Short mmCIF file of C-alpha atoms in Angstrom, two decimals:
data_model
loop_
_atom_site.label_atom_id
_atom_site.label_comp_id
_atom_site.label_asym_id
_atom_site.label_seq_id
_atom_site.Cartn_x
_atom_site.Cartn_y
_atom_site.Cartn_z
CA UNK A 1 -55.15 89.75 -139.49
CA UNK A 2 -51.62 91.01 -140.05
CA UNK A 3 -52.89 94.04 -142.00
CA UNK A 4 -55.57 94.65 -139.38
CA UNK A 5 -52.93 94.58 -136.63
CA UNK A 6 -50.87 97.34 -138.29
CA UNK A 7 -53.95 99.51 -138.87
CA UNK A 8 -55.08 98.99 -135.26
CA UNK A 9 -51.61 99.86 -133.98
CA UNK A 10 -51.54 103.12 -135.94
CA UNK A 11 -55.00 104.09 -134.67
CA UNK A 12 -54.03 103.29 -131.05
CA UNK A 13 -50.79 105.25 -131.21
CA UNK A 14 -52.55 108.30 -132.73
CA UNK A 15 -55.32 108.07 -130.14
CA UNK A 16 -52.81 107.68 -127.30
CA UNK A 17 -50.84 110.73 -128.40
CA UNK A 18 -54.02 112.77 -128.70
CA UNK A 19 -55.23 111.74 -125.22
CA UNK A 20 -51.89 112.61 -123.59
CA UNK A 21 -51.75 116.00 -125.36
CA UNK A 22 -55.30 116.86 -124.29
CA UNK A 23 -55.09 115.27 -120.82
CA UNK A 24 -51.43 115.22 -119.67
CA UNK A 25 -52.34 113.56 -116.35
CA UNK A 26 -53.23 110.41 -118.32
CA UNK A 27 -49.59 109.89 -119.42
CA UNK A 28 -49.54 106.59 -117.48
CA UNK A 29 -51.75 105.06 -120.20
CA UNK A 30 -48.62 104.86 -122.33
CA UNK A 31 -47.01 102.61 -119.72
CA UNK A 32 -49.99 100.27 -120.00
CA UNK A 33 -50.52 100.21 -123.76
CA UNK A 34 -47.05 100.58 -125.32
CA UNK A 35 -45.59 97.29 -123.94
CA UNK A 36 -48.42 95.38 -125.61
CA UNK A 37 -47.90 97.23 -128.88
CA UNK A 38 -44.18 96.45 -128.77
CA UNK A 39 -44.83 92.76 -128.07
CA UNK A 40 -47.25 92.73 -130.99
CA UNK A 41 -44.67 94.26 -133.31
CA UNK A 42 -42.08 91.71 -132.19
CA UNK A 43 -44.56 88.97 -133.05
CA UNK A 44 -45.36 90.60 -136.38
CA UNK A 45 -41.73 90.63 -137.54
CA UNK A 46 -40.39 87.38 -135.99
CA UNK A 47 -40.14 84.39 -138.35
CA UNK A 48 -40.06 81.30 -136.13
CA UNK A 49 -43.68 81.03 -134.97
CA UNK A 50 -46.46 80.95 -137.59
CA UNK A 51 -49.36 81.59 -135.20
CA UNK A 52 -47.77 84.63 -133.56
CA UNK A 53 -46.82 86.01 -136.98
CA UNK A 54 -50.38 85.62 -138.26
CA UNK A 55 -52.04 86.79 -135.03
CA UNK A 56 -49.62 89.21 -133.36
CA UNK A 57 -50.09 89.40 -129.59
CA UNK A 58 -53.21 87.20 -129.61
CA UNK A 59 -51.10 84.28 -130.82
CA UNK A 60 -49.25 84.35 -127.50
CA UNK A 61 -52.42 83.10 -125.81
CA UNK A 62 -52.40 80.04 -128.06
CA UNK A 63 -48.73 79.45 -127.28
CA UNK A 64 -49.36 79.74 -123.56
CA UNK A 65 -52.28 77.32 -123.66
CA UNK A 66 -50.19 74.90 -125.70
CA UNK A 67 -47.28 75.06 -123.24
CA UNK A 68 -49.59 74.64 -120.25
CA UNK A 69 -51.89 72.14 -121.97
CA UNK A 70 -51.07 69.28 -119.61
CA UNK A 71 -51.51 71.42 -116.49
CA UNK A 72 -54.90 72.67 -117.65
CA UNK A 73 -56.01 69.13 -118.50
CA UNK A 74 -54.84 67.74 -115.16
CA UNK A 75 -56.51 70.44 -113.07
CA UNK A 76 -59.67 71.27 -115.01
CA UNK A 77 -60.61 68.93 -117.84
CA UNK A 78 -59.79 65.31 -117.07
CA UNK A 79 -62.03 63.01 -115.07
CA UNK A 80 -60.76 60.61 -112.41
CA UNK A 81 -59.95 57.74 -114.77
CA UNK A 82 -58.11 59.88 -117.32
CA UNK A 83 -54.65 61.39 -117.16
CA UNK A 84 -51.25 60.13 -118.29
CA UNK A 85 -48.93 58.65 -117.27
CA UNK A 86 -51.04 58.37 -114.07
CA UNK A 87 -54.76 58.86 -113.53
CA UNK A 88 -56.23 60.89 -110.71
CA UNK A 89 -57.32 57.64 -109.05
CA UNK A 90 -53.72 56.45 -108.90
CA UNK A 91 -52.48 59.80 -107.61
CA UNK A 92 -55.24 59.98 -105.01
CA UNK A 93 -54.23 56.59 -103.62
CA UNK A 94 -50.77 57.98 -102.88
CA UNK A 95 -51.97 61.39 -101.68
CA UNK A 96 -54.38 59.89 -99.16
CA UNK A 97 -51.96 57.28 -97.89
CA UNK A 98 -49.17 59.83 -97.62
CA UNK A 99 -51.38 62.20 -95.65
CA UNK A 100 -52.59 59.33 -93.42
CA UNK A 101 -56.05 60.63 -94.30
CA UNK A 102 -59.38 58.90 -94.91
CA UNK A 103 -58.39 56.06 -97.24
CA UNK A 104 -61.89 54.97 -98.20
CA UNK A 105 -63.96 55.98 -101.23
CA UNK A 106 -67.75 56.04 -101.76
CA UNK A 107 -70.21 55.09 -104.49
CA UNK A 108 -68.41 52.32 -106.35
CA UNK A 109 -65.55 51.99 -108.81
CA UNK A 110 -65.13 54.44 -111.66
CA UNK A 111 -62.97 52.02 -113.64
CA UNK A 112 -65.26 50.10 -116.06
CA UNK A 113 -65.09 46.32 -115.76
CA UNK A 114 -66.05 45.79 -119.41
CA UNK A 115 -62.96 47.49 -120.87
CA UNK A 116 -60.50 45.18 -122.61
CA UNK A 117 -57.37 44.95 -120.50
CA UNK A 118 -59.18 45.61 -117.19
CA UNK A 119 -57.63 43.54 -114.40
CA UNK A 120 -58.74 42.53 -110.91
CA UNK A 121 -57.96 40.02 -108.18
CA UNK A 122 -60.25 37.24 -106.99
CA UNK A 123 -61.18 37.27 -103.32
CA UNK A 124 -62.01 34.29 -101.14
CA UNK A 125 -65.37 33.39 -99.62
CA UNK A 126 -63.41 32.77 -96.44
CA UNK A 127 -60.85 35.55 -95.88
CA UNK A 128 -57.83 34.77 -93.74
CA UNK A 129 -58.37 35.51 -90.05
CA UNK A 130 -54.78 36.65 -89.67
CA UNK A 131 -51.90 37.49 -92.02
CA UNK A 132 -48.42 36.87 -90.64
CA UNK A 133 -45.67 38.20 -92.88
CA UNK A 134 -42.83 40.65 -92.35
CA UNK A 135 -42.92 41.65 -96.04
CA UNK A 136 -39.15 41.45 -96.32
CA UNK A 137 -36.89 39.48 -98.66
CA UNK A 138 -33.27 38.46 -98.10
CA UNK A 139 -30.92 39.45 -100.93
CA UNK A 140 -27.65 37.56 -101.31
CA UNK A 141 -26.78 34.48 -103.33
CA UNK A 142 -24.38 31.74 -102.20
CA UNK A 143 -21.61 34.03 -103.51
CA UNK A 144 -22.55 36.81 -101.10
CA UNK A 145 -21.07 37.27 -97.61
CA UNK A 146 -23.31 40.07 -96.38
CA UNK A 147 -26.97 39.39 -97.27
CA UNK A 148 -29.49 42.20 -96.89
CA UNK A 149 -33.12 41.97 -95.79
CA UNK A 150 -35.14 44.38 -97.97
CA UNK A 151 -38.74 45.52 -97.89
CA UNK A 152 -40.94 44.29 -100.73
CA UNK A 153 -41.40 47.97 -101.69
CA UNK A 154 -38.36 50.23 -102.06
CA UNK A 155 -37.45 53.57 -103.58
CA UNK A 156 -36.28 53.32 -107.19
CA UNK A 157 -33.22 55.21 -108.40
CA UNK A 158 -33.59 58.98 -108.61
CA UNK A 159 -30.29 60.85 -108.82
CA UNK A 160 -29.45 63.95 -106.88
CA UNK A 161 -29.42 66.52 -109.65
CA UNK A 162 -32.45 65.07 -111.34
CA UNK A 163 -34.25 65.57 -108.03
CA UNK A 164 -33.49 68.32 -105.55
CA UNK A 165 -31.59 68.34 -102.27
CA UNK A 166 -34.83 68.60 -100.25
CA UNK A 167 -36.44 65.77 -102.22
CA UNK A 168 -33.42 63.53 -101.63
CA UNK A 169 -33.42 64.37 -97.91
CA UNK A 170 -37.16 63.76 -97.52
CA UNK A 171 -36.91 60.41 -99.28
CA UNK A 172 -33.97 59.42 -97.08
CA UNK A 173 -35.87 60.41 -93.95
CA UNK A 174 -39.01 58.58 -95.06
CA UNK A 175 -37.05 55.45 -95.92
CA UNK A 176 -35.46 55.45 -92.47
CA UNK A 177 -38.78 55.85 -90.67
CA UNK A 178 -40.60 53.17 -92.70
CA UNK A 179 -37.66 50.76 -93.05
CA UNK A 180 -37.22 50.51 -96.80
CA UNK A 181 -34.19 51.07 -99.02
CA UNK A 182 -33.37 54.22 -100.99
CA UNK A 183 -31.70 53.74 -104.38
CA UNK A 184 -29.31 56.62 -105.10
CA UNK A 185 -29.80 56.63 -108.84
CA UNK A 186 -26.68 57.04 -110.97
CA UNK A 187 -25.82 60.59 -109.86
CA UNK A 188 -23.38 59.65 -107.13
CA UNK A 189 -23.47 59.12 -103.36
CA UNK A 190 -24.14 62.36 -101.47
CA UNK A 191 -24.43 63.47 -97.82
CA UNK A 192 -28.17 63.78 -98.48
CA UNK A 193 -28.31 60.00 -98.93
CA UNK A 194 -26.76 59.63 -95.46
CA UNK A 195 -28.51 62.37 -93.49
CA UNK A 196 -31.08 60.20 -91.71
CA UNK A 197 -29.29 56.84 -91.95
CA UNK A 198 -31.68 55.00 -94.29
CA UNK A 199 -30.51 51.80 -95.98
CA UNK A 200 -28.95 52.66 -99.34
CA UNK A 201 -28.69 50.85 -102.65
CA UNK A 202 -25.78 52.54 -104.41
CA UNK A 203 -26.39 52.64 -108.15
CA UNK A 204 -23.95 53.66 -110.85
CA UNK A 205 -24.35 53.62 -114.60
CA UNK A 206 -22.22 54.12 -117.67
CA UNK A 207 -20.92 57.48 -116.42
CA UNK A 208 -19.61 55.86 -113.20
CA UNK A 209 -20.54 59.02 -111.30
CA UNK A 210 -19.03 59.00 -107.85
CA UNK A 211 -16.62 56.20 -108.76
CA UNK A 212 -14.90 57.40 -111.93
CA UNK A 213 -11.41 58.54 -112.85
CA UNK A 214 -10.45 61.68 -114.80
CA UNK A 215 -11.16 59.91 -118.11
CA UNK A 216 -14.60 58.74 -117.02
CA UNK A 217 -13.67 55.09 -116.44
CA UNK A 218 -14.46 53.00 -113.36
CA UNK A 219 -12.30 53.83 -110.33
CA UNK A 220 -12.02 50.84 -107.95
CA UNK A 221 -10.79 52.83 -104.95
CA UNK A 222 -13.55 55.45 -105.12
CA UNK A 223 -16.10 52.66 -105.50
CA UNK A 224 -14.74 50.79 -102.48
CA UNK A 225 -14.92 53.95 -100.36
CA UNK A 226 -18.64 54.22 -101.11
CA UNK A 227 -19.53 50.51 -101.13
CA UNK A 228 -18.01 49.83 -97.72
CA UNK A 229 -19.97 52.67 -96.08
CA UNK A 230 -22.22 51.20 -93.37
CA UNK A 231 -25.45 52.65 -94.82
CA UNK A 232 -24.80 51.11 -98.25
CA UNK A 233 -26.45 47.68 -98.19
CA UNK A 234 -26.43 46.71 -101.89
CA UNK A 235 -24.85 47.82 -105.16
CA UNK A 236 -26.71 48.10 -108.46
CA UNK A 237 -25.05 48.36 -111.88
CA UNK A 238 -27.40 50.22 -114.21
CA UNK A 239 -27.11 48.71 -117.68
CA UNK A 240 -30.27 50.25 -119.13
CA UNK A 241 -33.37 52.15 -118.03
CA UNK A 242 -36.99 51.49 -118.96
CA UNK A 243 -37.72 55.00 -120.23
CA UNK A 244 -34.63 55.13 -122.44
CA UNK A 245 -33.16 51.62 -122.90
CA UNK A 246 -30.08 51.49 -125.11
CA UNK A 247 -29.75 55.28 -125.14
CA UNK A 248 -27.29 57.49 -123.29
CA UNK A 249 -28.01 60.72 -121.46
CA UNK A 250 -26.60 64.23 -121.25
CA UNK A 251 -26.28 66.44 -118.20
CA UNK A 252 -26.49 70.01 -119.60
CA UNK A 253 -23.67 72.33 -118.61
CA UNK A 254 -26.07 74.78 -116.93
CA UNK A 255 -27.31 72.05 -114.57
CA UNK A 256 -23.80 70.88 -113.74
CA UNK A 257 -23.36 73.00 -110.62
CA UNK A 258 -20.32 73.01 -108.36
CA UNK A 259 -22.02 70.67 -105.90
CA UNK A 260 -23.28 68.23 -108.52
CA UNK A 261 -19.86 68.20 -110.18
CA UNK A 262 -18.30 67.32 -106.82
CA UNK A 263 -20.56 64.33 -106.22
CA UNK A 264 -20.27 63.10 -109.81
CA UNK A 265 -16.49 63.53 -110.09
CA UNK A 266 -16.80 65.79 -113.13
CA UNK A 267 -15.73 69.32 -114.03
CA UNK A 268 -18.16 72.05 -113.05
CA UNK A 269 -20.10 73.80 -115.82
CA UNK A 270 -19.34 71.23 -118.51
CA UNK A 271 -21.74 69.06 -120.50
CA UNK A 272 -21.45 65.48 -119.24
CA UNK A 273 -22.30 62.48 -121.40
CA UNK A 274 -23.45 59.14 -120.04
CA UNK A 275 -22.86 56.83 -123.03
CA UNK A 276 -25.27 54.00 -123.93
CA UNK A 277 -22.61 51.39 -123.14
CA UNK A 278 -20.29 50.53 -120.24
CA UNK A 279 -16.52 50.86 -120.61
CA UNK A 280 -15.84 48.36 -117.78
CA UNK A 281 -17.42 45.45 -119.68
CA UNK A 282 -18.81 44.71 -123.12
CA UNK A 283 -20.16 41.13 -122.98
CA UNK A 284 -21.60 38.59 -120.56
CA UNK A 285 -18.27 37.11 -119.50
CA UNK A 286 -16.73 40.51 -118.81
CA UNK A 287 -19.83 41.56 -116.90
CA UNK A 288 -19.63 38.43 -114.71
CA UNK A 289 -15.99 39.22 -113.92
CA UNK A 290 -16.91 42.82 -113.12
CA UNK A 291 -19.66 41.68 -110.72
CA UNK A 292 -17.15 39.45 -108.95
CA UNK A 293 -14.72 42.38 -108.70
CA UNK A 294 -17.40 44.59 -107.12
CA UNK A 295 -18.32 41.85 -104.68
CA UNK A 296 -14.74 41.78 -103.41
CA UNK A 297 -14.39 45.57 -103.34
CA UNK A 298 -17.60 45.88 -101.29
CA UNK A 299 -16.52 43.19 -98.81
CA UNK A 300 -19.19 40.76 -99.93
CA UNK A 301 -22.33 42.93 -100.22
CA UNK A 302 -25.09 41.94 -102.70
CA UNK A 303 -24.32 43.06 -106.26
CA UNK A 304 -27.08 43.41 -108.84
CA UNK A 305 -27.77 44.66 -112.33
CA UNK A 306 -30.60 46.85 -113.54
CA UNK A 307 -31.87 46.60 -117.10
CA UNK A 308 -34.86 46.92 -119.36
CA UNK A 309 -35.31 43.78 -121.43
CA UNK A 310 -35.17 44.33 -125.17
CA UNK A 311 -33.96 41.42 -127.29
CA UNK A 312 -35.07 38.34 -125.38
CA UNK A 313 -32.43 36.03 -126.81
CA UNK A 314 -29.72 38.31 -125.39
CA UNK A 315 -31.20 38.08 -121.90
CA UNK A 316 -31.42 34.30 -122.13
CA UNK A 317 -27.80 34.03 -123.31
CA UNK A 318 -26.76 36.19 -120.37
CA UNK A 319 -28.54 33.91 -117.89
CA UNK A 320 -27.07 30.89 -119.66
CA UNK A 321 -23.61 32.38 -119.12
CA UNK A 322 -24.40 32.80 -115.43
CA UNK A 323 -25.31 29.12 -115.24
CA UNK A 324 -22.29 27.92 -117.20
CA UNK A 325 -19.81 30.02 -115.21
CA UNK A 326 -21.64 29.36 -111.95
CA UNK A 327 -21.12 33.01 -111.19
CA UNK A 328 -23.84 35.63 -111.23
CA UNK A 329 -25.22 38.79 -109.65
CA UNK A 330 -27.26 38.52 -106.47
CA UNK A 331 -30.25 40.27 -108.00
CA UNK A 332 -31.63 41.59 -111.28
CA UNK A 333 -33.78 44.72 -111.24
CA UNK A 334 -36.12 44.72 -114.23
CA UNK A 335 -37.24 48.15 -115.39
CA UNK A 336 -40.40 48.10 -117.50
CA UNK A 337 -40.69 50.16 -120.67
CA UNK A 338 -43.36 52.24 -118.90
CA UNK A 339 -40.78 53.47 -116.39
CA UNK A 340 -40.23 57.17 -115.90
CA UNK A 341 -37.28 59.54 -116.19
CA UNK A 342 -36.46 63.21 -115.98
CA UNK A 343 -35.62 63.41 -119.68
CA UNK A 344 -35.54 60.83 -122.48
CA UNK A 345 -35.04 60.44 -126.22
CA UNK A 346 -38.56 60.58 -127.69
CA UNK A 347 -38.29 57.32 -129.65
CA UNK A 348 -36.96 55.43 -126.64
CA UNK A 349 -39.59 56.91 -124.32
CA UNK A 350 -42.54 55.80 -126.43
CA UNK A 351 -41.43 52.76 -128.43
CA UNK A 352 -38.55 50.89 -126.78
CA UNK A 353 -38.39 48.12 -124.22
CA UNK A 354 -40.52 45.28 -122.87
CA UNK A 355 -43.42 46.27 -120.55
CA UNK A 356 -42.97 45.24 -116.92
CA UNK A 357 -45.68 42.54 -116.80
CA UNK A 358 -44.24 40.61 -119.74
CA UNK A 359 -40.66 41.35 -118.66
CA UNK A 360 -40.97 39.99 -115.11
CA UNK A 361 -42.75 36.84 -116.30
CA UNK A 362 -40.09 36.26 -118.94
CA UNK A 363 -37.13 36.89 -116.60
CA UNK A 364 -38.62 34.61 -113.95
CA UNK A 365 -39.14 31.84 -116.51
CA UNK A 366 -35.60 32.05 -117.88
CA UNK A 367 -34.02 32.03 -114.41
CA UNK A 368 -36.05 28.96 -113.49
CA UNK A 369 -35.12 27.21 -116.73
CA UNK A 370 -31.42 27.56 -115.82
CA UNK A 371 -31.91 26.64 -112.13
CA UNK A 372 -30.86 30.09 -110.91
CA UNK A 373 -34.11 31.35 -109.44
CA UNK A 374 -33.12 30.54 -105.86
CA UNK A 375 -29.79 32.33 -106.27
CA UNK A 376 -30.89 35.51 -108.08
CA UNK A 377 -33.62 37.75 -106.71
CA UNK A 378 -35.90 39.73 -109.04
CA UNK A 379 -36.94 43.35 -108.49
CA UNK A 380 -39.71 44.95 -110.55
CA UNK A 381 -40.05 48.63 -111.48
CA UNK A 382 -42.58 50.41 -113.66
CA UNK A 383 -45.66 52.32 -112.44
CA UNK A 384 -45.85 50.53 -109.08
CA UNK A 385 -48.37 52.52 -107.05
CA UNK A 386 -50.88 50.34 -105.19
CA UNK A 387 -50.92 47.09 -103.25
CA UNK A 388 -52.57 45.50 -106.28
CA UNK A 389 -49.58 46.55 -108.41
CA UNK A 390 -47.25 44.86 -105.93
CA UNK A 391 -49.35 41.69 -105.93
CA UNK A 392 -49.26 41.48 -109.74
CA UNK A 393 -45.48 41.70 -109.77
CA UNK A 394 -45.06 39.08 -107.04
CA UNK A 395 -47.56 36.77 -108.77
CA UNK A 396 -45.49 36.93 -111.95
CA UNK A 397 -42.26 36.10 -110.14
CA UNK A 398 -40.79 39.29 -108.66
CA UNK A 399 -39.42 39.18 -105.12
CA UNK A 400 -39.64 42.90 -104.44
CA UNK A 401 -40.72 46.12 -106.14
CA UNK A 402 -39.29 49.56 -106.79
CA UNK A 403 -41.39 52.73 -106.92
CA UNK A 404 -40.11 56.14 -108.02
CA UNK A 405 -43.10 58.14 -109.16
CA UNK A 406 -45.28 56.77 -106.35
CA UNK A 407 -42.77 58.17 -103.88
CA UNK A 408 -42.68 61.43 -105.86
CA UNK A 409 -46.45 61.79 -105.45
CA UNK A 410 -45.91 61.29 -101.71
CA UNK A 411 -43.50 64.24 -101.88
CA UNK A 412 -46.23 66.37 -103.45
CA UNK A 413 -45.66 65.85 -107.20
CA UNK A 414 -48.64 67.02 -109.28
CA UNK A 415 -47.54 65.46 -112.58
CA UNK A 416 -46.92 68.82 -114.24
CA UNK A 417 -44.44 67.15 -116.63
CA UNK A 418 -41.79 69.83 -116.17
CA UNK A 419 -39.09 67.51 -114.81
CA UNK A 420 -36.70 68.26 -117.70
CA UNK A 421 -37.18 72.05 -117.62
CA UNK A 422 -35.88 72.86 -114.12
CA UNK A 423 -39.24 74.58 -113.46
CA UNK A 424 -40.92 71.94 -111.29
CA UNK A 425 -43.58 73.84 -109.26
CA UNK A 426 -43.29 71.49 -106.27
CA UNK A 427 -39.52 71.71 -105.71
CA UNK A 428 -38.88 68.03 -106.52
CA UNK A 429 -37.17 67.99 -109.93
CA UNK A 430 -35.58 71.42 -109.89
CA UNK A 431 -32.37 72.94 -108.58
CA UNK A 432 -33.78 76.49 -108.33
CA UNK A 433 -33.41 77.41 -104.62
CA UNK A 434 -36.70 79.32 -104.38
CA UNK A 435 -38.60 76.35 -105.81
CA UNK A 436 -36.67 73.77 -103.76
CA UNK A 437 -37.66 75.68 -100.60
CA UNK A 438 -41.31 74.85 -101.34
CA UNK A 439 -40.60 71.24 -100.33
CA UNK A 440 -40.43 71.06 -96.52
CA UNK A 441 -38.32 68.05 -95.58
CA UNK A 442 -39.75 67.52 -92.07
CA UNK A 443 -43.27 67.31 -93.46
CA UNK A 444 -42.55 65.28 -96.59
CA UNK A 445 -40.35 62.63 -94.98
CA UNK A 446 -43.33 61.65 -92.83
CA UNK A 447 -45.61 61.57 -95.86
CA UNK A 448 -43.18 59.25 -97.68
CA UNK A 449 -43.11 56.97 -94.63
CA UNK A 450 -46.91 57.07 -94.37
CA UNK A 451 -47.33 56.09 -98.01
CA UNK A 452 -45.08 53.07 -97.55
CA UNK A 453 -46.66 52.06 -94.22
CA UNK A 454 -50.22 52.33 -95.51
CA UNK A 455 -49.42 50.54 -98.78
CA UNK A 456 -47.93 47.64 -96.81
CA UNK A 457 -51.06 47.57 -94.67
CA UNK A 458 -53.20 47.59 -97.80
CA UNK A 459 -51.15 44.68 -99.20
CA UNK A 460 -51.68 42.76 -95.97
CA UNK A 461 -55.43 43.35 -96.17
CA UNK A 462 -55.44 42.35 -99.85
CA UNK A 463 -53.79 39.02 -99.01
CA UNK A 464 -56.28 38.45 -96.22
CA UNK A 465 -59.25 39.09 -98.54
CA UNK A 466 -57.87 36.39 -100.86
CA UNK A 467 -57.70 33.88 -98.02
CA UNK A 468 -53.90 34.00 -97.89
CA UNK A 469 -52.07 33.98 -94.56
CA UNK A 470 -48.74 35.06 -96.08
CA UNK A 471 -46.94 35.61 -99.39
CA UNK A 472 -46.35 31.91 -100.03
CA UNK A 473 -49.88 31.71 -101.39
CA UNK A 474 -49.39 34.49 -103.97
CA UNK A 475 -50.24 33.00 -107.39
CA UNK A 476 -51.08 34.01 -110.96
CA UNK A 477 -54.42 32.23 -110.81
CA UNK A 478 -55.82 34.98 -108.58
CA UNK A 479 -55.35 37.78 -111.15
CA UNK A 480 -57.92 38.13 -113.95
CA UNK A 481 -57.72 40.16 -117.17
CA UNK A 482 -60.54 40.95 -119.59
CA UNK A 483 -59.52 39.70 -123.05
CA UNK A 484 -62.59 40.85 -125.02
CA UNK A 485 -66.24 41.74 -124.44
CA UNK A 486 -67.23 38.21 -123.41
CA UNK A 487 -64.02 36.55 -122.24
CA UNK A 488 -61.65 36.82 -119.29
CA UNK A 489 -58.51 34.87 -118.44
CA UNK A 490 -56.35 34.49 -115.36
CA UNK A 491 -52.66 35.29 -115.43
CA UNK A 492 -52.11 31.55 -115.09
CA UNK A 493 -53.89 31.03 -118.42
CA UNK A 494 -52.24 34.00 -120.12
CA UNK A 495 -48.66 33.46 -118.98
CA UNK A 496 -47.11 30.05 -119.53
CA UNK A 497 -45.62 28.54 -116.40
CA UNK A 498 -41.86 28.28 -116.16
CA UNK A 499 -40.88 24.68 -116.95
CA UNK A 500 -39.10 24.35 -113.60
CA UNK A 501 -42.08 25.57 -111.56
#
């Protein structure tokens, strides 16, 4: 092929010269043909790509298809039950609810009931005539002076910088309309988190963005300035994240714009490292003291921690320390290993962390074993999309749920998987102004609100179909999983009850 390319090039060049000499008015053919010949020669002599070197010019088609493989699959090749991390069925649930469109579907389920791992809920012969529930949970232990009433579905942390200005604004507007809380993510507290006055959960991680000193350590005064803001209702210390637990993160210098640097208290145009560990604490006792410090600095607002469970004995020792010290956070947000992120270490993305179903059950059991379940609320995050997803989490012990990618679909995300490339085609995970402009805030804030409103309505209808008049009847016995071809088990049979239940 390489030899054939050189021979073909020579023939084309000779033919092109002959044509132009004989027919001067056809000189423009050179403008059409020569760029391709030059690209082919560049491919022929480059040494980094085997395919392009073997098949000059034509190899670029293979490269293009490889780079756009996911997009082509999503739009042309996959059926409704395929697609990762989310299937078309899951995306369609959000799209329809966000658009306030026809939310029904014809012709029966396309998800086979005979597949191992398939789950469903059991309905009642006598559905509830009325469901009375405000679908809100009060956060705040006996240590807290300013409890907060949160929706059972809230926006998970997505930092400004990882998502765009317009995305942040639309999420803030949608949260205000629908009455749920917006988690800032660890990228700092910005005016875009305050624009529409939605309730805010201020999150910071190991980089202490927004509340750090010149050396990158925690700054109490800067934290207090943010935490005492009226729109900030709770504070969340990010210890680890489901998509990259135990790993740090890097903000590339090219993405560290003047505005982002301002909100993160860093120097513009520099590479910023978020280490895997906190500098403010390094063990359970120090973490408990730090929580108490934040509680005072925030004037008594609920303080929580976010983590992905890894080594179970560590989590139990932490809860044991809470019990022994009789001091603890007001909530624990559990991030499942299936959680998403803009960019992650490949090993951590695929092979680290406890999945959300097992993690919530385990955390609930440990808290009950140490008599702390009434003091510490549990939040669940990890592919929460539908009302059924919410029910599963509540049945296993969660009080409320977080959703990030569900809300992103409401913004118009198409799962192009370009979040880490700054080339998001929908203007959500990019800082390129021309792409950001594609996301119209006034339209998308209503879609975010619609998705939340319609999902809450779906949850209400789900409870009613099970014969439940409110959330007090939520139980593991109503969720079934197929174990093998001939056997199914309820969550009650699969997951051992907490000893204190």
